[in-house]
Tab-separated table of C-alpha atoms in Angstrom:
chain	number	residue	atom	x	y	z
A	1	UNK	CA	20.658	-9.622	15.948
A	2	UNK	CA	16.987	-8.648	15.987
A	3	UNK	CA	15.389	-7.378	19.220
A	4	UNK	CA	11.796	-6.693	20.096
A	5	UNK	CA	11.003	-4.391	23.021
A	6	UNK	CA	7.719	-5.137	24.712
A	7	UNK	CA	6.076	-2.972	27.257
A	8	UNK	CA	3.696	-4.803	29.535
A	9	UNK	CA	2.233	-2.590	32.191
A	10	UNK	CA	5.188	-0.679	33.401
A	11	UNK	CA	7.676	-3.499	32.716
A	12	UNK	CA	10.091	-3.079	29.661
A	13	UNK	CA	12.113	-5.999	28.442
A	14	UNK	CA	14.040	-6.743	25.275
A	15	UNK	CA	14.126	-9.994	23.578
A	16	UNK	CA	17.087	-10.366	21.207
A	17	UNK	CA	17.241	-13.063	18.536
A	18	UNK	CA	19.372	-14.006	15.582
A	19	UNK	CA	18.726	-12.449	12.247
A	20	UNK	CA	20.770	-11.436	9.140
A	21	UNK	CA	20.667	-7.732	10.247
A	22	UNK	CA	21.207	-5.855	13.485
A	23	UNK	CA	18.531	-4.765	15.915
A	24	UNK	CA	15.027	-3.887	15.157
A	25	UNK	CA	12.796	-2.475	17.872
A	26	UNK	CA	9.104	-3.074	17.758
A	27	UNK	CA	7.189	-1.516	20.540
A	28	UNK	CA	3.788	-2.680	21.644
A	29	UNK	CA	1.677	-2.173	24.776
A	30	UNK	CA	-0.252	-5.266	25.709
A	31	UNK	CA	-2.354	-4.958	28.909
A	32	UNK	CA	-1.336	-8.247	30.552
A	33	UNK	CA	1.602	-10.551	30.359
A	34	UNK	CA	0.605	-13.771	28.437
A	35	UNK	CA	3.889	-15.376	27.844
A	36	UNK	CA	2.366	-18.689	29.087
A	37	UNK	CA	0.335	-19.174	25.925
A	38	UNK	CA	-2.812	-21.016	25.827
A	39	UNK	CA	-2.517	-21.293	22.109
A	40	UNK	CA	-0.637	-24.519	21.081
A	41	UNK	CA	0.764	-25.734	17.876
A	42	UNK	CA	0.703	-24.047	14.587
A	43	UNK	CA	-1.756	-21.194	14.200
A	44	UNK	CA	-2.700	-20.724	10.538
A	45	UNK	CA	-3.485	-17.435	8.944
A	46	UNK	CA	-4.080	-16.706	5.130
A	47	UNK	CA	-2.383	-14.473	2.775
A	48	UNK	CA	-3.788	-13.118	-0.476
A	49	UNK	CA	-1.151	-11.415	-2.678
A	50	UNK	CA	-1.314	-10.390	-6.280
A	51	UNK	CA	1.472	-12.554	-7.763
A	52	UNK	CA	-0.138	-12.207	-11.167
A	53	UNK	CA	-2.381	-9.658	-12.825
A	54	UNK	CA	-2.288	-5.891	-12.891
A	55	UNK	CA	-0.744	-5.557	-9.375
A	56	UNK	CA	1.879	-8.285	-9.960
A	57	UNK	CA	4.642	-5.713	-9.692
A	58	UNK	CA	3.783	-5.501	-6.006
A	59	UNK	CA	2.987	-9.157	-5.215
A	60	UNK	CA	6.536	-10.380	-4.834
A	61	UNK	CA	7.250	-7.429	-2.424
A	62	UNK	CA	4.170	-8.166	-0.320
A	63	UNK	CA	5.034	-11.861	0.018
A	64	UNK	CA	8.473	-11.191	0.920
A	65	UNK	CA	7.514	-8.681	3.565
A	66	UNK	CA	4.813	-10.931	5.015
A	67	UNK	CA	7.043	-14.012	5.050
A	68	UNK	CA	9.720	-12.007	6.773
A	69	UNK	CA	7.355	-10.951	9.439
A	70	UNK	CA	6.293	-14.536	10.127
A	71	UNK	CA	9.882	-15.474	10.589
A	72	UNK	CA	10.671	-12.632	12.905
A	73	UNK	CA	7.499	-13.050	14.921
A	74	UNK	CA	8.209	-16.808	15.257
A	75	UNK	CA	11.597	-16.018	16.576
A	76	UNK	CA	10.052	-13.711	19.133
A	77	UNK	CA	7.532	-16.382	20.290
A	78	UNK	CA	10.430	-18.727	20.653
A	79	UNK	CA	12.389	-16.460	22.982
A	80	UNK	CA	9.153	-16.097	25.066
A	81	UNK	CA	9.048	-19.921	25.145
A	82	UNK	CA	5.506	-19.856	23.750
A	83	UNK	CA	3.870	-23.185	22.802
A	84	UNK	CA	2.712	-21.959	19.448
A	85	UNK	CA	3.986	-20.651	16.163
A	86	UNK	CA	2.384	-18.563	13.432
A	87	UNK	CA	2.052	-19.942	9.762
A	88	UNK	CA	0.774	-17.997	6.717
A	89	UNK	CA	-0.720	-20.006	3.766
A	90	UNK	CA	-0.282	-17.652	0.796
A	91	UNK	CA	-2.504	-17.629	-2.290
A	92	UNK	CA	-2.178	-15.666	-5.584
A	93	UNK	CA	-5.279	-13.544	-5.936
A	94	UNK	CA	-4.349	-12.736	-9.535
A	95	UNK	CA	-5.448	-9.060	-8.815
A	96	UNK	CA	-8.896	-10.588	-9.619
A	97	UNK	CA	-11.952	-9.993	-7.407
A	98	UNK	CA	-13.467	-13.538	-8.591
A	99	UNK	CA	-10.187	-15.311	-7.951
A	100	UNK	CA	-9.818	-13.442	-4.644
A	101	UNK	CA	-13.266	-14.804	-3.606
A	102	UNK	CA	-12.359	-18.335	-4.691
A	103	UNK	CA	-9.176	-18.244	-2.621
A	104	UNK	CA	-11.073	-16.742	0.416
A	105	UNK	CA	-13.598	-19.606	0.305
A	106	UNK	CA	-10.813	-22.148	-0.068
A	107	UNK	CA	-9.219	-20.787	3.000
A	108	UNK	CA	-12.457	-20.865	4.928
A	109	UNK	CA	-12.856	-24.533	3.890
A	110	UNK	CA	-9.425	-25.050	5.622
A	111	UNK	CA	-10.862	-23.364	8.821
A	112	UNK	CA	-8.577	-20.408	8.173
A	113	UNK	CA	-10.579	-17.327	9.176
A	114	UNK	CA	-8.006	-14.580	9.411
A	115	UNK	CA	-6.546	-13.346	6.260
A	116	UNK	CA	-3.792	-10.884	5.193
A	117	UNK	CA	-5.176	-9.126	2.071
A	118	UNK	CA	-6.410	-8.753	-0.504
A	119	UNK	CA	-4.502	-5.910	-2.024
A	120	UNK	CA	-6.911	-3.966	-4.164
A	121	UNK	CA	-10.116	-2.285	-3.250
A	122	UNK	CA	-11.966	-4.130	-6.090
A	123	UNK	CA	-10.867	-7.347	-4.611
A	124	UNK	CA	-11.814	-6.435	-1.009
A	125	UNK	CA	-15.119	-5.084	-2.185
A	126	UNK	CA	-15.952	-8.429	-3.877
A	127	UNK	CA	-15.041	-10.666	-0.922
A	128	UNK	CA	-16.324	-8.509	1.879
A	129	UNK	CA	-19.826	-9.760	1.857
A	130	UNK	CA	-18.610	-13.350	2.178
A	131	UNK	CA	-15.971	-12.348	4.825
A	132	UNK	CA	-18.638	-10.540	6.999
A	133	UNK	CA	-21.240	-13.302	6.751
A	134	UNK	CA	-18.946	-16.223	7.463
A	135	UNK	CA	-17.109	-14.671	10.458
A	136	UNK	CA	-13.807	-14.022	8.786
A	137	UNK	CA	-11.375	-11.113	9.345
A	138	UNK	CA	-9.342	-9.534	6.589
A	139	UNK	CA	-6.421	-7.164	6.957
A	140	UNK	CA	-5.529	-5.453	3.821
A	141	UNK	CA	-2.194	-3.934	3.345
A	142	UNK	CA	-3.188	-1.954	0.187
A	143	UNK	CA	-6.964	-1.306	-0.141
A	144	UNK	CA	-7.958	2.330	0.322
A	145	UNK	CA	-11.288	3.026	-1.430
A	146	UNK	CA	-13.208	5.447	0.913
A	147	UNK	CA	-16.456	3.618	0.118
A	148	UNK	CA	-15.053	0.762	2.073
A	149	UNK	CA	-14.447	2.768	5.166
A	150	UNK	CA	-17.271	1.162	7.174
A	151	UNK	CA	-16.976	1.160	11.075
A	152	UNK	CA	-17.441	-2.239	12.853
A	153	UNK	CA	-17.146	-4.447	9.756
A	154	UNK	CA	-14.729	-7.344	9.463
A	155	UNK	CA	-12.033	-5.302	7.556
A	156	UNK	CA	-8.971	-3.438	8.836
A	157	UNK	CA	-6.549	-1.573	6.431
A	158	UNK	CA	-3.058	-0.493	6.978
A	159	UNK	CA	-3.526	2.145	4.240
A	160	UNK	CA	-4.877	5.725	4.398
A	161	UNK	CA	-8.290	5.995	2.526
A	162	UNK	CA	-8.600	7.472	-0.864
A	163	UNK	CA	-9.973	10.853	0.496
A	164	UNK	CA	-6.731	11.404	2.464
A	165	UNK	CA	-4.544	10.206	-0.436
A	166	UNK	CA	-6.476	12.351	-2.971
A	167	UNK	CA	-5.893	15.426	-0.760
A	168	UNK	CA	-2.249	14.779	-0.625
A	169	UNK	CA	-1.818	13.986	-4.302
A	170	UNK	CA	-3.752	17.186	-5.330
A	171	UNK	CA	-1.727	19.530	-3.153
A	172	UNK	CA	1.588	17.892	-4.245
A	173	UNK	CA	0.764	18.451	-7.966
A	174	UNK	CA	-0.512	21.878	-7.516
A	175	UNK	CA	2.653	22.696	-5.586
A	176	UNK	CA	4.595	21.969	-8.776
A	177	UNK	CA	3.016	24.800	-10.625
A	178	UNK	CA	0.405	22.623	-12.320
A	179	UNK	CA	-2.992	24.390	-12.585
A	180	UNK	CA	-4.644	22.124	-15.162
A	181	UNK	CA	-4.731	18.480	-14.536
A	182	UNK	CA	-5.862	15.816	-17.083
A	183	UNK	CA	-6.465	12.429	-15.346
A	184	UNK	CA	-6.638	9.095	-17.035
A	185	UNK	CA	-7.914	6.475	-14.647
A	186	UNK	CA	-8.855	2.976	-13.958
A	187	UNK	CA	-12.641	2.674	-13.675
A	188	UNK	CA	-13.043	0.618	-10.584
A	189	UNK	CA	-13.933	1.251	-7.004
A	190	UNK	CA	-10.442	2.459	-6.179
A	191	UNK	CA	-9.742	4.469	-9.270
A	192	UNK	CA	-13.060	6.201	-9.268
A	193	UNK	CA	-12.881	7.050	-5.605
A	194	UNK	CA	-9.305	8.448	-5.950
A	195	UNK	CA	-10.235	10.393	-9.040
A	196	UNK	CA	-13.086	11.986	-7.273
A	197	UNK	CA	-11.077	12.887	-4.216
A	198	UNK	CA	-8.308	14.467	-6.329
A	199	UNK	CA	-10.798	16.299	-8.356
A	200	UNK	CA	-12.542	17.765	-5.286
A	201	UNK	CA	-9.393	18.974	-3.632
A	202	UNK	CA	-7.662	20.280	-6.753
A	203	UNK	CA	-10.491	22.492	-7.674
A	204	UNK	CA	-10.929	23.616	-4.134
A	205	UNK	CA	-7.316	24.866	-3.988
A	206	UNK	CA	-7.698	26.768	-7.293
A	207	UNK	CA	-6.951	24.182	-10.101
A	208	UNK	CA	-8.851	22.982	-13.063
A	209	UNK	CA	-9.482	19.236	-13.619
A	210	UNK	CA	-10.297	18.184	-17.236
A	211	UNK	CA	-12.979	15.609	-17.851
A	212	UNK	CA	-10.049	13.114	-18.599
A	213	UNK	CA	-10.335	9.566	-19.670
A	214	UNK	CA	-11.848	6.666	-17.731
A	215	UNK	CA	-10.780	3.194	-18.869
A	216	UNK	CA	-12.140	-0.340	-17.909
A	217	UNK	CA	-9.910	-2.318	-15.457
A	218	UNK	CA	-9.376	-5.139	-17.911
A	219	UNK	CA	-7.990	-2.830	-20.705
A	220	UNK	CA	-4.589	-3.901	-21.913
A	221	UNK	CA	-4.077	-1.622	-25.071
A	222	UNK	CA	-4.851	2.139	-25.016
A	223	UNK	CA	-4.852	3.520	-28.608
A	224	UNK	CA	-8.252	5.155	-28.382
A	225	UNK	CA	-7.803	6.436	-24.871
A	226	UNK	CA	-4.409	7.897	-25.752
A	227	UNK	CA	-5.652	9.522	-28.907
A	228	UNK	CA	-8.281	11.274	-26.885
A	229	UNK	CA	-5.771	12.273	-24.139
A	230	UNK	CA	-3.568	13.818	-26.856
A	231	UNK	CA	-6.677	15.804	-27.982
A	232	UNK	CA	-7.283	16.961	-24.501
A	233	UNK	CA	-3.715	18.098	-24.015
A	234	UNK	CA	-3.599	19.829	-27.183
A	235	UNK	CA	-6.816	21.713	-26.287
A	236	UNK	CA	-5.283	23.106	-23.141
A	237	UNK	CA	-1.898	23.853	-24.749
A	238	UNK	CA	-3.647	26.077	-27.158
A	239	UNK	CA	-4.811	28.320	-24.287
A	240	UNK	CA	-2.370	28.042	-21.476
A	241	UNK	CA	1.459	27.318	-21.016
A	242	UNK	CA	2.355	23.654	-21.386
A	243	UNK	CA	4.424	23.890	-18.107
A	244	UNK	CA	1.173	24.444	-16.225
A	245	UNK	CA	-0.505	21.234	-17.587
A	246	UNK	CA	-0.137	17.810	-15.957
A	247	UNK	CA	-1.341	14.293	-16.795
A	248	UNK	CA	-2.119	12.056	-13.923
A	249	UNK	CA	-2.316	8.229	-14.294
A	250	UNK	CA	-4.470	6.638	-11.680
A	251	UNK	CA	-3.737	2.867	-12.258
A	252	UNK	CA	-1.847	-0.140	-11.674
A	253	UNK	CA	0.625	-2.000	-13.944
A	254	UNK	CA	-1.175	-1.120	-17.075
A	255	UNK	CA	0.293	2.300	-16.836
A	256	UNK	CA	3.312	0.934	-18.752
A	257	UNK	CA	1.209	0.327	-21.710
A	258	UNK	CA	-0.474	3.725	-21.345
A	259	UNK	CA	2.960	5.418	-21.618
A	260	UNK	CA	3.989	3.188	-24.567
A	261	UNK	CA	0.857	4.400	-26.358
A	262	UNK	CA	1.760	8.047	-25.462
A	263	UNK	CA	5.071	7.757	-27.121
A	264	UNK	CA	3.185	8.067	-30.525
A	265	UNK	CA	2.047	11.664	-29.779
A	266	UNK	CA	4.729	14.454	-29.540
A	267	UNK	CA	2.323	16.719	-27.595
A	268	UNK	CA	2.190	14.290	-24.718
A	269	UNK	CA	5.841	14.729	-23.691
A	270	UNK	CA	5.387	18.472	-23.737
A	271	UNK	CA	3.691	18.302	-20.320
A	272	UNK	CA	4.418	16.981	-16.925
A	273	UNK	CA	3.274	13.402	-16.009
A	274	UNK	CA	2.283	12.190	-12.585
A	275	UNK	CA	1.546	8.787	-11.194
A	276	UNK	CA	-0.732	7.422	-8.352
A	277	UNK	CA	0.015	4.931	-5.565
A	278	UNK	CA	0.673	1.477	-7.106
A	279	UNK	CA	3.007	2.882	-9.737
A	280	UNK	CA	6.037	3.525	-7.523
A	281	UNK	CA	9.145	1.286	-7.525
A	282	UNK	CA	8.261	-0.703	-10.615
A	283	UNK	CA	11.468	-2.077	-12.236
A	284	UNK	CA	10.176	-1.751	-15.954
A	285	UNK	CA	10.202	2.120	-15.698
A	286	UNK	CA	13.994	2.173	-14.987
A	287	UNK	CA	15.135	-0.908	-16.997
A	288	UNK	CA	13.289	-0.054	-20.349
A	289	UNK	CA	15.339	2.628	-22.068
A	290	UNK	CA	12.160	4.066	-23.945
A	291	UNK	CA	10.180	4.354	-20.647
A	292	UNK	CA	13.217	5.815	-18.852
A	293	UNK	CA	13.655	8.520	-21.595
A	294	UNK	CA	10.065	9.482	-21.436
A	295	UNK	CA	10.142	9.655	-17.686
A	296	UNK	CA	13.070	12.007	-17.792
A	297	UNK	CA	11.532	14.208	-20.464
A	298	UNK	CA	8.205	14.507	-18.670
A	299	UNK	CA	9.760	14.667	-15.083
A	300	UNK	CA	7.515	11.726	-14.267
A	301	UNK	CA	6.676	11.840	-10.636
A	302	UNK	CA	4.772	9.298	-8.590
A	303	UNK	CA	3.203	9.790	-5.123
A	304	UNK	CA	2.871	7.131	-2.544
A	305	UNK	CA	2.030	7.130	1.127
A	306	UNK	CA	5.346	6.432	2.897
A	307	UNK	CA	7.114	4.687	5.633
A	308	UNK	CA	8.853	6.086	8.784
A	309	UNK	CA	12.319	5.929	7.319
A	310	UNK	CA	13.606	4.894	10.794
A	311	UNK	CA	16.532	2.681	11.522
A	312	UNK	CA	14.085	-0.138	11.993
A	313	UNK	CA	12.648	0.434	8.565
A	314	UNK	CA	16.079	0.539	6.997
A	315	UNK	CA	16.910	-2.894	8.504
A	316	UNK	CA	13.645	-4.434	7.310
A	317	UNK	CA	14.042	-2.867	3.897
A	318	UNK	CA	17.547	-4.113	3.483
A	319	UNK	CA	16.448	-7.713	4.241
A	320	UNK	CA	13.442	-7.568	1.857
A	321	UNK	CA	15.591	-6.151	-1.006
A	322	UNK	CA	18.171	-8.609	-0.421
A	323	UNK	CA	15.625	-11.335	-1.238
A	324	UNK	CA	13.730	-9.705	-4.125
A	325	UNK	CA	16.821	-8.025	-5.641
A	326	UNK	CA	15.391	-4.428	-6.097
A	327	UNK	CA	13.697	-1.796	-4.436
A	328	UNK	CA	10.550	-2.774	-2.426
A	329	UNK	CA	7.211	-0.948	-2.562
A	330	UNK	CA	5.425	0.506	0.551
A	331	UNK	CA	3.164	-2.582	0.445
A	332	UNK	CA	6.030	-4.860	1.513
A	333	UNK	CA	6.223	-2.814	4.813
A	334	UNK	CA	2.449	-2.627	5.426
A	335	UNK	CA	2.190	-6.338	5.022
A	336	UNK	CA	5.077	-6.768	7.465
A	337	UNK	CA	3.522	-4.526	10.077
A	338	UNK	CA	0.098	-6.271	9.451
A	339	UNK	CA	1.434	-9.711	10.199
A	340	UNK	CA	3.117	-8.408	13.353
A	341	UNK	CA	-0.080	-6.823	14.562
A	342	UNK	CA	-2.093	-9.963	13.903
A	343	UNK	CA	0.390	-12.060	15.820
A	344	UNK	CA	0.705	-9.722	18.715
A	345	UNK	CA	-3.034	-9.569	19.003
A	346	UNK	CA	-3.274	-13.269	19.100
A	347	UNK	CA	-0.461	-13.262	21.707
A	348	UNK	CA	-2.238	-10.739	23.836
A	349	UNK	CA	-5.672	-12.293	23.651
A	350	UNK	CA	-4.431	-15.879	23.754
A	351	UNK	CA	-6.830	-16.588	20.964
A	352	UNK	CA	-7.275	-16.935	17.190
A	353	UNK	CA	-11.010	-16.463	17.483
A	354	UNK	CA	-12.064	-13.888	14.948
A	355	UNK	CA	-14.375	-11.987	17.323
A	356	UNK	CA	-11.745	-11.668	19.883
A	357	UNK	CA	-8.956	-10.814	17.578
A	358	UNK	CA	-11.197	-8.245	15.803
A	359	UNK	CA	-12.030	-6.617	19.135
A	360	UNK	CA	-8.378	-6.245	20.306
A	361	UNK	CA	-6.784	-5.531	16.926
A	362	UNK	CA	-7.250	-1.643	17.027
A	363	UNK	CA	-5.676	-1.386	20.419
A	364	UNK	CA	-2.604	-3.330	19.528
A	365	UNK	CA	-2.308	-1.463	16.226
A	366	UNK	CA	-2.441	1.916	18.201
A	367	UNK	CA	0.340	0.878	20.646
A	368	UNK	CA	2.562	-0.872	18.034
A	369	UNK	CA	5.462	1.133	16.514
A	370	UNK	CA	5.961	-0.391	13.022
A	371	UNK	CA	8.342	0.063	10.170
A	372	UNK	CA	5.826	2.376	8.445
A	373	UNK	CA	5.650	4.453	11.697
A	374	UNK	CA	2.172	4.787	13.555
A	375	UNK	CA	-0.281	2.075	12.795
A	376	UNK	CA	-3.102	3.685	14.633
A	377	UNK	CA	-6.447	3.171	13.017
A	378	UNK	CA	-9.345	5.438	12.624
A	379	UNK	CA	-13.004	4.755	13.525
A	380	UNK	CA	-13.506	2.893	10.256
A	381	UNK	CA	-10.459	0.609	10.897
A	382	UNK	CA	-8.302	2.317	8.237
A	383	UNK	CA	-4.694	3.727	8.832
A	384	UNK	CA	-5.462	7.000	10.617
A	385	UNK	CA	-2.489	9.199	9.396
A	386	UNK	CA	0.352	8.849	6.867
A	387	UNK	CA	2.968	11.074	5.222
A	388	UNK	CA	3.710	10.793	1.464
A	389	UNK	CA	6.656	10.176	-0.728
A	390	UNK	CA	7.159	12.013	-3.930
A	391	UNK	CA	9.444	9.843	-6.265
A	392	UNK	CA	11.091	10.223	-9.582
A	393	UNK	CA	13.472	8.407	-11.776
A	394	UNK	CA	17.149	9.356	-12.142
A	395	UNK	CA	20.416	7.517	-12.916
A	396	UNK	CA	18.561	4.320	-13.774
A	397	UNK	CA	16.643	4.087	-10.494
A	398	UNK	CA	13.733	5.424	-8.503
A	399	UNK	CA	14.710	8.150	-6.003
A	400	UNK	CA	13.046	9.952	-3.227
A	401	UNK	CA	12.546	13.475	-4.417
A	402	UNK	CA	10.607	14.843	-1.514
A	403	UNK	CA	8.009	14.218	1.237
A	404	UNK	CA	4.581	15.652	2.117
A	405	UNK	CA	3.515	15.966	5.700
A	406	UNK	CA	-0.084	15.406	5.658
A	407	UNK	CA	-0.740	17.036	9.069
A	408	UNK	CA	1.132	20.232	8.238
A	409	UNK	CA	0.742	20.337	4.517
A	410	UNK	CA	4.575	20.999	4.335
A	411	UNK	CA	6.423	19.705	1.268
A	412	UNK	CA	10.173	18.918	1.701
A	413	UNK	CA	12.284	18.411	-1.241
A	414	UNK	CA	15.060	15.792	-0.722
A	415	UNK	CA	16.583	15.138	-4.183
């Protein structure tokens, strides 16, 4: 049984409906009661998810979360006896800016103007000009590049920007006793931005950041990059304790090949390794014996902005993981919440017009209590606040090792 509690003015009511799990409570605060919908029929939105490419490890999660949200929202509409339903037409972006633009233009040709996604900042940056000039609205569940934090554009993002994420990652790594950090990072709008944010904060709090290694986004093999990484690690090991040195991967699924290349150099498993958002919950790290052993030797730790860990989150998590057969990444839940906010905004405004939905979306997001927690947006339309998960690998699975409260700066170890 799933229930949604809606607050309209000062009236509170709960709408129960069938689902595989027990209750979920989603709280929104519309200003008027629009249960007699002027919307009719099937209202289509688009969905761009990376089912292939370097973020394909997150694509299945995202699609599952978004599809579940559509099902739950339509059950909610049915209980309200609304005359419309929501439908999402999902396309594979290939984690490719050019493919993402092709799919955006294809959706526009079908008169679909509101789109969930794309996932990466590189994709968002590439399609943004078309979106803005063609009166479309995109709601990304994963993009975080600070350079895309632009007020009053046609982009909303349910992820904190890279400045916020970089501050958190730097403080978490420094708290582990790491004073020298050697980054190897994806050279795109997201990777460069996150690298710069981490560099700024890590040096501000007293650490040293090596020049590191920047690689092109389409790199698939890393012999040259890892050879240079080994040299940089050896350089620092010659002057300070290895336990004070950390390697940070800022990348997508290619990090697996980075680690495979690193296995050739003994010096590289003498230091700690860390991973950025986009690396957590990947099944290959726990299923491949070689990768798992490397993770244990280097105490591999990944850092990702986290969910609320409420009872509502647990229920949605169980349903998503029942479908995909493994742990789900945070992006499954940001996609879930994004679909709900889109739907609730349409319900409140009784419109799927881009200008109307765009104007109301931040208010609905602020008053919606989602599975990721607060979905309040800042002035640039990005997720205003988030806490962070510190995850590692133990007993053949990813586990939550701790959390970081971005407001207080307090790190709590849980495992």
